[in-house]
Coordinates of C-alpha atoms in Angstrom, one line a residue:
Chain A
X25 CA 21.6 -32.5 -9.8
X26 CA 22.7 -29.1 -8.9
X27 CA 19.3 -27.6 -8.5
X28 CA 18.1 -29.2 -5.4
X29 CA 21.7 -28.3 -3.8
X30 CA 21.3 -24.6 -4.6
X31 CA 17.8 -24.6 -3.5
X32 CA 18.6 -26.3 0.0
X33 CA 21.6 -24.2 0.3
X34 CA 19.2 -21.1 -0.1
X35 CA 16.9 -22.4 2.2
X36 CA 19.5 -22.9 4.9
X37 CA 20.6 -19.3 4.4
X38 CA 17.3 -18.0 4.7
X39 CA 16.8 -19.9 7.9
X40 CA 19.8 -18.5 9.4
X41 CA 18.8 -15.1 8.5
X42 CA 15.4 -15.0 9.5
X43 CA 14.9 -17.5 12.3
X44 CA 11.7 -19.3 12.2
X45 CA 9.1 -18.5 14.6
X46 CA 7.8 -21.8 16.6
X47 CA 6.4 -23.4 13.6
X48 CA 2.6 -24.1 13.8
X49 CA 2.7 -27.7 12.9
X50 CA 2.0 -28.2 9.1
X51 CA 0.3 -31.5 8.6
X52 CA 2.8 -34.2 8.5
X53 CA 1.8 -36.1 5.6
X54 CA 2.5 -34.7 2.0
X55 CA -1.0 -35.8 0.8
X56 CA -2.8 -33.8 3.5
X57 CA -0.5 -31.0 2.8
X58 CA -1.1 -31.0 -0.9
X59 CA -5.1 -31.6 -0.5
X60 CA -5.3 -28.8 2.3
X61 CA -3.2 -26.3 0.1
X62 CA -5.5 -27.0 -3.0
X63 CA -8.7 -26.5 -0.9
X64 CA -7.4 -23.2 1.1
X65 CA -6.2 -21.9 -2.3
X66 CA -9.6 -22.3 -3.8
X67 CA -11.5 -21.1 -0.9
X68 CA -9.2 -18.0 -0.6
X69 CA -9.4 -17.3 -4.3
X70 CA -13.2 -17.6 -4.4
X71 CA -13.8 -15.3 -1.3
X72 CA -11.2 -12.9 -2.6
X73 CA -13.1 -12.7 -6.0
X74 CA -16.4 -12.3 -4.2
X75 CA -15.1 -10.0 -1.5
X76 CA -13.9 -7.6 -4.2
X77 CA -17.3 -7.9 -5.9
X78 CA -18.7 -6.9 -2.8
X79 CA -16.2 -4.1 -2.2
X80 CA -17.1 -2.5 -5.3
X81 CA -20.9 -2.3 -4.1
X82 CA -19.9 -1.3 -0.8
X83 CA -18.0 1.4 -2.3
X84 CA -21.0 2.6 -3.9
X85 CA -23.3 2.1 -1.1
X86 CA -21.1 4.0 1.3
X87 CA -20.5 6.8 -1.4
X88 CA -24.3 6.9 -1.5
X89 CA -24.9 6.8 2.3
X90 CA -22.1 9.8 2.9
X91 CA -23.9 11.8 -0.1
X92 CA -27.4 11.1 1.2
X93 CA -28.3 9.0 -1.7
X94 CA -29.7 5.5 -2.1
X95 CA -26.9 4.1 -4.1
X96 CA -27.4 1.0 -6.5
X97 CA -30.8 -0.7 -5.3
X98 CA -32.4 -2.2 -8.6
X99 CA -30.5 -5.2 -9.1
X100 CA -31.4 -7.8 -6.5
X101 CA -32.5 -7.1 -2.8
X102 CA -30.4 -3.8 -1.8
X103 CA -28.6 -3.8 -4.9
X104 CA -26.7 -7.1 -3.9
X105 CA -26.7 -8.4 -7.5
X106 CA -25.3 -5.1 -8.9
X107 CA -21.5 -6.7 -9.2
X108 CA -22.8 -9.6 -11.2
X109 CA -24.7 -7.2 -13.5
X110 CA -21.5 -5.0 -13.7
X111 CA -19.4 -8.1 -14.6
X112 CA -22.0 -9.4 -17.3
X113 CA -22.1 -5.9 -18.8
X114 CA -18.2 -5.9 -18.8
X115 CA -18.2 -9.3 -20.5
X116 CA -20.5 -8.3 -23.3
X117 CA -18.7 -5.0 -24.1
X118 CA -16.8 -4.7 -27.0
X119 CA -13.2 -4.6 -26.5
X120 CA -11.3 -1.7 -28.2
X121 CA -7.7 -1.7 -28.9
X122 CA -6.5 1.8 -30.0
X123 CA -4.4 2.1 -33.1
X124 CA -0.8 2.3 -32.6
X125 CA -1.0 0.3 -29.3
X126 CA 1.6 -2.3 -28.7
X127 CA -0.9 -5.5 -29.0
X128 CA 0.9 -7.8 -26.4
X129 CA 1.8 -5.5 -23.8
X130 CA -1.8 -4.1 -24.0
X131 CA -3.0 -7.5 -23.2
X132 CA -0.5 -8.7 -20.9
X133 CA -0.6 -5.5 -18.7
X134 CA -4.0 -6.2 -16.7
X135 CA -2.7 -9.6 -16.0
X136 CA 0.3 -8.2 -14.6
X137 CA -1.7 -6.0 -12.3
X138 CA -4.5 -9.0 -11.5
X139 CA -1.9 -11.9 -10.7
X140 CA 0.2 -10.2 -8.0
X141 CA -2.8 -8.5 -6.4
X142 CA -4.1 -12.0 -6.2
X143 CA -0.9 -13.5 -4.9
X144 CA -0.3 -11.4 -2.0
X145 CA -3.2 -12.6 -0.2
X146 CA -1.4 -16.2 0.1
X147 CA 0.6 -15.4 3.2
X148 CA -1.7 -13.4 5.3
X149 CA -2.8 -15.7 8.4
X150 CA -6.7 -15.3 8.6
X151 CA -7.2 -17.4 11.7
X152 CA -5.9 -19.6 14.4
X153 CA -4.8 -23.2 12.9
X154 CA -7.9 -25.4 12.2
X155 CA -7.9 -28.8 13.8
X156 CA -8.9 -31.6 11.5
X157 CA -8.8 -35.3 11.7
X158 CA -5.9 -35.1 9.6
X159 CA -3.8 -32.6 11.7
X160 CA -3.6 -29.0 12.4
X161 CA -4.1 -26.8 9.4
X162 CA -2.6 -23.4 9.1
X163 CA -5.2 -20.8 8.1
X164 CA -3.2 -19.2 5.3
X165 CA -2.6 -20.5 2.0
X166 CA 1.4 -20.6 2.4
X167 CA 2.8 -20.1 5.9
X168 CA 6.1 -18.9 5.0
X169 CA 9.1 -17.9 7.4
X170 CA 9.6 -14.9 5.3
X171 CA 6.0 -13.9 5.0
X172 CA 6.2 -10.2 5.2
X173 CA 9.1 -9.9 2.9
X174 CA 7.0 -11.8 0.5
X175 CA 3.9 -9.3 0.9
X176 CA 6.4 -6.5 0.3
X177 CA 8.1 -7.9 -2.9
X178 CA 4.7 -9.0 -4.5
X179 CA 2.6 -6.0 -3.8
X180 CA 5.3 -3.8 -5.4
X181 CA 5.2 -6.0 -8.5
X182 CA 1.5 -4.4 -9.5
X183 CA 3.3 -1.4 -10.7
X184 CA 4.7 -3.0 -13.8
X185 CA 0.9 -3.6 -14.7
X186 CA 0.2 0.2 -14.7
X187 CA 3.4 1.1 -16.4
X188 CA 2.9 -1.2 -19.3
X189 CA -0.9 -0.4 -19.7
X190 CA 0.1 3.3 -19.7
X191 CA 2.8 2.9 -22.2
X192 CA 1.1 0.3 -24.5
X193 CA -1.8 2.2 -25.0
X194 CA -0.4 5.1 -27.1
X195 CA -2.6 7.5 -25.3
X196 CA -1.3 10.7 -23.6
X197 CA -3.5 10.5 -20.6
X198 CA -2.7 6.8 -20.2
X199 CA 1.3 7.6 -20.3
X200 CA 0.9 10.5 -17.9
X201 CA -1.3 8.5 -15.6
X202 CA 1.2 5.6 -15.5
X203 CA 4.1 7.9 -15.0
X204 CA 2.5 9.6 -12.0
X205 CA 1.3 6.4 -10.5
X206 CA 4.7 4.7 -10.7
X207 CA 6.7 7.7 -9.5
X208 CA 4.1 7.9 -6.6
X209 CA 4.0 4.3 -5.8
X210 CA 7.9 3.8 -5.6
X211 CA 8.1 7.2 -3.4
X212 CA 5.7 6.0 -0.9
X213 CA 7.1 2.3 -0.9
X214 CA 10.1 3.6 0.9
X215 CA 8.1 5.0 3.7
X216 CA 5.9 2.2 3.7
X217 CA 9.1 -0.4 4.0
X218 CA 10.5 2.1 6.6
X219 CA 7.6 2.3 8.8
X220 CA 7.4 -1.5 9.2
X221 CA 11.0 -1.8 10.4
X222 CA 10.0 -0.9 14.1
X223 CA 7.5 -3.9 13.8
X224 CA 10.3 -6.1 13.1
X225 CA 12.3 -4.7 16.0
X226 CA 9.7 -5.6 18.3
X227 CA 8.9 -8.7 16.8
X228 CA 12.4 -10.0 15.8
X229 CA 11.0 -11.8 13.1
X230 CA 9.8 -11.4 9.5
X231 CA 7.0 -14.3 9.6
X232 CA 3.6 -12.9 10.0
X233 CA 2.7 -15.5 12.3
X234 CA 5.6 -14.4 14.8
X235 CA 4.4 -10.7 14.4
X236 CA 0.8 -11.6 15.4
X237 CA 2.1 -14.0 18.3
X238 CA 4.1 -11.0 19.6
X239 CA 1.4 -8.7 19.4
X240 CA -1.0 -11.0 21.3
X241 CA 1.7 -11.3 24.0
X242 CA 2.6 -7.8 24.1
X243 CA -0.2 -5.8 23.1
X244 CA -1.1 -4.4 19.4
X245 CA 1.7 -2.6 17.9
X246 CA -0.7 0.4 17.1
X247 CA -0.3 1.2 20.9
X248 CA 3.6 0.8 21.0
X249 CA 4.2 2.0 17.4
X250 CA 1.5 4.5 16.8
X251 CA 3.6 7.2 14.5
X252 CA 4.7 4.0 12.4
X253 CA 1.2 3.0 12.0
X254 CA 0.2 6.5 11.0
X255 CA 3.0 6.7 8.3
X256 CA 1.8 3.1 7.0
X257 CA -1.7 4.5 6.7
X258 CA -0.7 7.5 4.8
X259 CA 1.6 5.3 2.6
X260 CA -1.3 2.6 2.1
X261 CA -3.4 5.3 0.7
X262 CA -0.8 6.4 -1.9
X263 CA 0.2 2.9 -2.7
X264 CA -3.5 2.1 -3.7
X265 CA -3.7 5.4 -5.4
X266 CA -6.8 6.4 -3.6
X267 CA -7.9 9.8 -2.5
X268 CA -6.3 12.0 -1.3
X269 CA -3.5 10.7 -3.4
X270 CA -5.5 9.5 -6.6
X271 CA -3.4 11.6 -9.0
X272 CA -2.9 9.0 -11.3
X273 CA -6.6 9.0 -12.2
X274 CA -7.6 12.5 -11.2
X275 CA -10.6 12.7 -13.3
X276 CA -10.5 16.2 -14.1
X277 CA -7.0 16.1 -15.5
X278 CA -6.4 12.4 -16.9
X279 CA -9.8 11.2 -17.5
X280 CA -9.2 7.7 -16.1
X281 CA -5.5 7.6 -15.9
X282 CA -3.6 4.6 -17.0
X283 CA -6.4 2.6 -17.9
X284 CA -8.3 5.2 -20.2
X285 CA -8.0 3.0 -23.1
X286 CA -9.3 -0.2 -21.4
X287 CA -12.7 -1.6 -22.3
X288 CA -14.5 -4.8 -21.4
X289 CA -13.1 -7.6 -19.3
X290 CA -9.4 -6.0 -19.4
X291 CA -10.9 -2.9 -17.8
X292 CA -12.5 -5.3 -15.3
X293 CA -9.1 -6.9 -14.2
X294 CA -7.6 -3.5 -13.5
X295 CA -10.7 -2.8 -11.6
X296 CA -10.6 -5.9 -9.6
X297 CA -6.8 -5.5 -9.0
X298 CA -7.2 -1.9 -7.6
X299 CA -10.0 -3.2 -4.9
X300 CA -7.8 -6.3 -4.3
X301 CA -5.0 -4.1 -3.4
X302 CA -7.1 -2.0 -1.2
X303 CA -8.1 -5.2 0.6
X304 CA -4.5 -6.3 0.8
X305 CA -3.4 -3.3 2.2
X306 CA -6.3 -3.2 5.0
X307 CA -5.5 -7.0 5.8
X308 CA -1.7 -6.2 6.2
X309 CA -2.4 -3.2 8.3
X310 CA -4.5 -5.5 10.6
X311 CA -1.8 -8.1 10.8
X312 CA 1.2 -5.6 11.5
X313 CA -0.5 -3.0 13.9
X314 CA -3.9 -4.2 15.1
X315 CA -2.9 -7.9 16.0
X316 CA -4.3 -9.8 13.0
X317 CA -6.6 -12.3 14.1
X318 CA -5.8 -11.6 17.8
X319 CA -9.0 -11.2 20.0
X320 CA -8.1 -8.1 22.5
X321 CA -8.4 -8.4 26.3
X322 CA -8.3 -12.4 26.1
X323 CA -5.4 -14.9 26.0
X324 CA -8.1 -17.7 25.3
X325 CA -7.5 -17.5 21.4
X326 CA -3.7 -17.7 21.7
X327 CA -3.3 -20.9 23.6
X328 CA -2.8 -24.4 22.2
X329 CA -5.8 -26.4 22.4
X330 CA -7.4 -25.3 19.1
X331 CA -10.9 -25.6 18.2
X332 CA -13.2 -25.0 15.3
X333 CA -14.9 -22.3 17.3
X334 CA -11.4 -20.4 17.9
X335 CA -10.7 -20.6 14.2
X336 CA -14.3 -19.2 13.5
X337 CA -14.0 -16.5 16.3
X338 CA -10.5 -15.4 15.2
X339 CA -11.6 -15.5 11.3
X340 CA -14.3 -13.0 12.2
X341 CA -12.1 -10.9 14.3
X342 CA -9.7 -10.5 11.3
X343 CA -12.6 -9.9 8.9
X344 CA -13.9 -7.1 11.3
X345 CA -10.5 -5.4 11.5
X346 CA -10.0 -5.6 7.6
X347 CA -13.6 -4.3 7.1
X348 CA -12.9 -1.2 9.4
X349 CA -9.8 -0.1 7.2
X350 CA -11.6 -0.8 3.9
X351 CA -14.3 1.7 5.6
X352 CA -11.9 4.1 6.4
X353 CA -10.5 4.2 2.7
X354 CA -14.1 5.0 1.5
X355 CA -14.8 7.5 4.2
X356 CA -11.6 9.3 3.3
X357 CA -12.3 9.3 -0.3
X358 CA -15.4 11.3 0.5
X359 CA -14.0 13.6 3.3
X360 CA -10.4 14.8 1.9
X361 CA -9.5 16.8 -1.2
X362 CA -6.9 15.7 -3.6
X363 CA -3.4 16.7 -3.3
X364 CA -1.2 18.6 -5.8
X365 CA 1.6 16.5 -7.6
X366 CA 4.5 18.7 -6.1
X367 CA 2.8 18.4 -2.6
X368 CA 2.4 14.6 -2.9
X369 CA 6.1 14.2 -3.8
X370 CA 7.3 16.6 -1.1
X371 CA 5.1 14.6 1.4
X372 CA 6.7 11.5 0.5
X373 CA 10.3 12.4 0.4
X374 CA 10.6 15.4 2.6
X375 CA 8.3 14.4 5.5
X376 CA 7.5 10.8 5.4
X377 CA 11.1 9.5 4.5
X378 CA 13.0 11.3 7.2
X379 CA 10.1 10.7 9.7
X380 CA 10.2 7.1 9.1
X381 CA 14.0 6.9 9.5
X382 CA 14.0 9.0 12.6
X383 CA 11.2 7.1 14.2
X384 CA 13.3 3.8 13.5
X385 CA 16.2 5.4 15.6
X386 CA 13.8 6.5 18.3
X387 CA 12.3 3.1 18.8
X388 CA 15.6 1.5 18.8
X389 CA 17.0 3.6 21.2
X390 CA 13.6 3.2 23.4
X391 CA 13.6 -0.4 23.4
X392 CA 17.3 -0.4 24.3
X393 CA 16.5 2.0 27.2
X394 CA 13.5 0.1 28.4
X395 CA 15.6 -3.2 28.4
X396 CA 18.4 -1.2 30.3
X397 CA 15.8 -0.2 32.9
X398 CA 14.6 -3.9 33.2
X399 CA 11.1 -3.2 32.1
X400 CA 9.6 -6.7 31.0
X401 CA 8.5 -7.3 27.4
X402 CA 4.8 -7.6 28.2
X403 CA 2.1 -5.0 28.6
X404 CA 4.5 -2.6 30.6
X405 CA 6.8 -2.3 27.6
X406 CA 4.0 -1.3 25.3
X407 CA 2.5 1.1 27.8
X408 CA 5.9 2.7 28.2
X409 CA 6.3 3.0 24.4
X410 CA 2.8 4.2 24.2
X411 CA 3.6 7.2 26.6
X412 CA 6.5 8.0 24.2
X413 CA 4.4 7.8 21.1
X414 CA 1.6 10.2 22.5
X415 CA 4.4 12.7 23.2
X416 CA 5.9 12.3 19.7
X417 CA 2.3 12.5 18.0
X418 CA 1.8 15.7 19.9
X419 CA 5.0 17.0 18.7
X420 CA 4.3 15.8 15.2
X421 CA 0.9 17.5 15.0
X422 CA 1.9 20.6 17.0
X423 CA 5.5 21.4 15.7
X424 CA 5.8 19.3 12.5
X425 CA 2.5 20.1 10.8
X426 CA 3.1 23.9 10.2
X427 CA 2.4 24.0 6.5
X428 CA 6.0 24.7 5.4
X429 CA 6.6 21.9 3.0
X430 CA 3.1 20.8 1.9
X431 CA 2.1 24.4 1.3
X432 CA -0.8 26.0 -0.7
X433 CA 0.1 27.5 -4.2
X434 CA 0.0 31.0 -2.2
X435 CA 2.7 30.2 0.0
X436 CA 5.1 30.3 -3.0
X437 CA 4.7 33.9 -4.0
X438 CA 6.3 36.5 -2.2
X439 CA 4.6 37.7 0.8
X440 CA 4.2 41.5 -0.6
X441 CA 3.3 40.2 -4.0
X442 CA 0.6 38.1 -2.4
X443 CA -1.0 40.8 -0.2
X444 CA -0.9 42.8 -3.4
X445 CA -2.8 40.3 -5.5
X446 CA -5.3 39.6 -2.7
X447 CA -5.9 43.5 -2.4
X448 CA -6.4 43.5 -5.9
X449 CA -8.6 40.4 -6.4
X450 CA -11.2 41.9 -3.6
X451 CA -11.6 45.3 -5.8
X452 CA -11.3 43.5 -9.2
X453 CA -14.8 42.3 -9.9
X454 CA -16.4 45.7 -9.5
X455 CA -13.6 47.9 -11.0
X456 CA -12.9 45.6 -14.0
X457 CA -16.6 45.5 -15.0
X458 CA -16.1 47.9 -17.8
X459 CA -12.7 46.3 -19.1
X460 CA -13.3 42.6 -20.1
X461 CA -9.8 42.0 -21.3
X462 CA -8.4 43.2 -18.1
X463 CA -11.0 41.3 -16.0
X464 CA -10.1 37.9 -18.0
X465 CA -6.6 38.3 -17.2
X466 CA -7.1 39.2 -13.6
X467 CA -9.4 36.3 -13.0
X468 CA -6.8 34.1 -14.7
X469 CA -3.9 35.0 -12.5
X470 CA -5.9 35.5 -9.4
X471 CA -7.6 32.1 -9.2
X472 CA -5.1 30.7 -6.6
X473 CA -4.8 34.0 -4.5
X474 CA -8.6 34.1 -4.3
X475 CA -8.7 30.8 -3.2
X476 CA -6.1 31.2 -0.4
X477 CA -8.2 33.4 1.9
X478 CA -11.0 31.2 2.0
X479 CA -8.8 28.0 2.7
X480 CA -7.3 29.9 5.7
X481 CA -10.6 30.9 6.9
X482 CA -11.7 27.4 6.9
X483 CA -8.3 26.5 8.6
X484 CA -8.6 29.0 11.2
Chain B
X6 CA 11.9 -27.6 4.0
X7 CA 10.9 -25.6 0.9
X8 CA 7.4 -27.3 1.0
X9 CA 5.9 -24.1 2.6
X10 CA 6.7 -22.2 -0.7
X11 CA 4.7 -24.7 -3.1
X12 CA 1.1 -23.3 -2.4
X13 CA 2.4 -20.0 -3.5
X14 CA 3.4 -21.5 -6.9
X15 CA 0.0 -23.3 -6.9
X16 CA -1.8 -19.8 -6.3
X17 CA 0.4 -18.2 -8.9
X18 CA -0.4 -20.7 -11.6
X19 CA -4.3 -20.6 -10.6
X20 CA -4.2 -16.7 -10.8
X21 CA -2.5 -16.9 -14.1
X22 CA -5.0 -19.5 -15.6
X23 CA -7.7 -17.3 -14.1
X24 CA -6.5 -14.2 -15.7
X25 CA -6.0 -15.9 -19.2
X26 CA -9.7 -17.4 -19.0
X27 CA -11.3 -14.1 -17.9
X28 CA -9.6 -12.4 -20.7
X29 CA -10.4 -15.3 -23.1
X30 CA -14.0 -15.2 -22.2
X31 CA -14.1 -11.7 -23.1
X32 CA -12.6 -12.4 -26.4
X33 CA -14.8 -15.2 -27.1
X34 CA -18.2 -13.7 -26.2
X35 CA -17.7 -10.4 -27.9
X36 CA -17.0 -9.5 -31.5
X37 CA -15.2 -6.5 -32.3
X38 CA -16.1 -3.9 -35.2
X39 CA -13.3 -1.8 -35.5
X40 CA -13.6 1.4 -37.4
X41 CA -10.9 4.1 -37.9
X42 CA -12.5 6.7 -35.7
X43 CA -13.3 4.0 -32.9
X44 CA -9.6 3.0 -32.9
X45 CA -8.4 6.6 -32.3
X46 CA -6.6 7.1 -29.1
X47 CA -9.0 9.1 -26.8
X48 CA -8.2 12.8 -26.5
X49 CA -11.4 14.2 -25.1
X50 CA -12.9 13.8 -28.5
X51 CA -10.5 15.9 -30.5
X52 CA -8.2 14.4 -33.2
X53 CA -5.3 13.1 -31.6
X54 CA -2.1 15.5 -31.9
X55 CA 1.2 13.6 -32.5
X56 CA 2.1 10.4 -30.9
X57 CA 2.0 9.5 -27.3
X58 CA 5.4 8.2 -27.0
X59 CA 6.8 11.5 -26.5
X60 CA 9.5 13.0 -24.3
X61 CA 8.4 13.5 -20.7
X62 CA 9.8 15.1 -17.7
X63 CA 13.2 13.9 -16.7
X64 CA 12.1 14.1 -12.9
X65 CA 10.2 10.6 -13.3
X66 CA 13.5 9.1 -14.0
X67 CA 15.1 10.9 -11.0
X68 CA 12.5 9.5 -8.8
X69 CA 13.2 6.1 -10.0
X70 CA 16.8 6.2 -9.4
X71 CA 16.3 7.7 -5.9
X72 CA 13.8 4.8 -5.3
X73 CA 16.6 2.4 -6.0
X74 CA 18.9 3.9 -3.7
X75 CA 16.8 4.4 -0.8
X76 CA 14.6 1.3 -1.4
X77 CA 18.0 -0.9 -0.9
X78 CA 18.8 0.9 2.2
X79 CA 15.2 -0.1 3.6
X80 CA 16.1 -3.6 2.5
X81 CA 19.3 -3.5 4.4
X82 CA 17.4 -2.4 7.4
X83 CA 15.2 -5.5 7.5
X84 CA 17.8 -8.0 8.9
X85 CA 19.1 -5.4 11.5
X86 CA 15.7 -4.8 12.8
X87 CA 15.0 -8.8 13.0
X88 CA 18.3 -9.4 14.8
X89 CA 18.2 -6.1 16.9
X90 CA 17.6 -7.6 20.3
X91 CA 20.6 -9.9 19.6
X92 CA 22.8 -7.1 18.3
X93 CA 22.3 -5.1 21.5
X94 CA 23.5 -7.9 23.9
X95 CA 27.0 -8.9 24.3
X96 CA 26.3 -12.6 25.0
X97 CA 23.7 -15.0 23.4
X98 CA 20.0 -14.3 24.3
X99 CA 18.5 -16.6 27.0
X100 CA 14.9 -17.3 26.4
X101 CA 14.4 -14.2 23.9
X102 CA 15.8 -11.7 26.5
X103 CA 19.3 -10.3 27.4
X104 CA 20.8 -11.4 30.8
X105 CA 21.1 -8.4 33.2
X106 CA 24.2 -6.1 32.6
X107 CA 25.0 -7.7 29.2
X108 CA 23.4 -4.8 27.0
X109 CA 25.6 -3.3 24.5
X110 CA 25.2 -0.3 22.2
X111 CA 26.5 -2.2 19.2
X112 CA 23.1 -2.4 17.3
X113 CA 22.1 0.9 17.8
X114 CA 25.6 2.5 17.0
X115 CA 25.5 0.4 13.9
X116 CA 22.4 2.0 12.7
X117 CA 23.4 5.4 13.7
X118 CA 26.3 5.4 11.6
X119 CA 24.3 3.8 8.6
X120 CA 21.5 6.5 9.2
X121 CA 24.2 9.2 9.3
X122 CA 25.7 8.1 5.9
X123 CA 21.9 7.7 4.5
X124 CA 21.5 11.3 5.9
X125 CA 24.3 12.9 4.0
X126 CA 23.0 11.5 0.7
X127 CA 19.8 12.7 1.7
X128 CA 20.8 16.1 2.2
X129 CA 23.1 16.0 -0.9
X130 CA 19.9 15.0 -3.1
X131 CA 17.9 17.6 -1.3
X132 CA 20.5 20.5 -1.7
X133 CA 20.9 19.4 -5.3
X134 CA 17.0 20.1 -5.9
X135 CA 16.4 16.5 -6.8
X136 CA 13.4 16.2 -4.6
X137 CA 11.6 19.6 -5.5
X138 CA 8.8 19.6 -7.9
X139 CA 7.5 22.5 -9.6

């Protein structure tokens, strides 16, 4: 009796707080809705699993390409069947559960990583609505009025899987990996959340459809909110535990991080979840800052008479944008070295958080000023904000990036002490030859000091 | 009204069933041959020293607590961001735009006060050394 009342009260409340963007007509009939939802769900789930499988192959192929190797090329043409072979291999592998592991948490943890990773994709609008004989079908599994909030909430659930995996394994590497990963993910989630507030400022809505519609009308947010996009990008790398922020599984330190003890299909599920999160972040970045399925320089795709052609064109546009970001993830992996953990934390709390907060205020002031000047909310508004962003980016790169907070280890030493060590380290190899014990001591303490000048030369 | 949310539940159920099926399949296909050595937690080939559930740096708790505080601040900003255009207009919006001469500083002022309070807390945490790792 009371449950429907409570639910409807909740719905009214939500509707009042987050005004609905002009709803793309969901099919009227309940049966159409149910059947369409089921079909969309199956297609999206299948595509997602297939996409993740191909993504693992793409990662290896791109890595090989960057390192001038061939990559997997034995299973099927161009190694296309490699993911199938990997999957089969993992299926046939013996599952090892370490002694002292918590049995149920050990089994539940991979599921807790896998399910949210699959669920997040549900609300991303993939294309313009598809016209069918039964009415227009939205091209998202669920067209939620609170789509962006849903993505933010569900994508942060993945951290539970990692924490439980690390704790239940009864392995020190796993525990440290999961601690690092959870601390890193929660730290960057703040910057991630704050970097999207300017998007909401411009769109005035939390539904992803409305955010995309606003960008189709005004120009992509990457132009008007460049700094926010950059903060989001960095936070996305940290959220997905990818290089340069892959400390949770830094191979040289923690073997494989939180899933060190996992084997067989449980390991596979963590692997799928990781790549799925990468795809989700790319898709979200495309939707929030790059116009989602919007085709640039034309209004053809945004206007009402929808057709199958429009759906296909916008779908491939969205796939292309997501693909570019996925490639960026792989490219960065082979370009940047790993951060140190204190650098990671200082970057998150000391730079990203104040930057994101300040940027919200800047954008709020700028929109108010532009409204006051009477700049209409179309491409002129975007271009004015772009000019502001160019200035801010220049300030950020020239003035903000001085190596104060995210500093090399040598910066923590006293300047005179550093100079003394550097002087000694250039002499040490020749003079210390005769005294092995002294040499060992010198090398141990000078490792950092020796690396610092080299790094500076590269920087200069 | 809440119909849009049903496919999410459907997908949740489907993903959960799939997760169980995948793990179950793994259990069915393979046979385990546990030995004492194989079951040892991996520690780079050495015999494990002590239990893994040991004490760890209190910094991690601190990060978790700070996260709660700042994440809630972020969540508070979302409704403000959504309503910003209306908050900075003295009269109801007309066609999604504020009528000329009706702009107000209410929305911006609200956020400045909020950000100032947040900043005081942030500086406090910073000065206390809560954000420095070494």
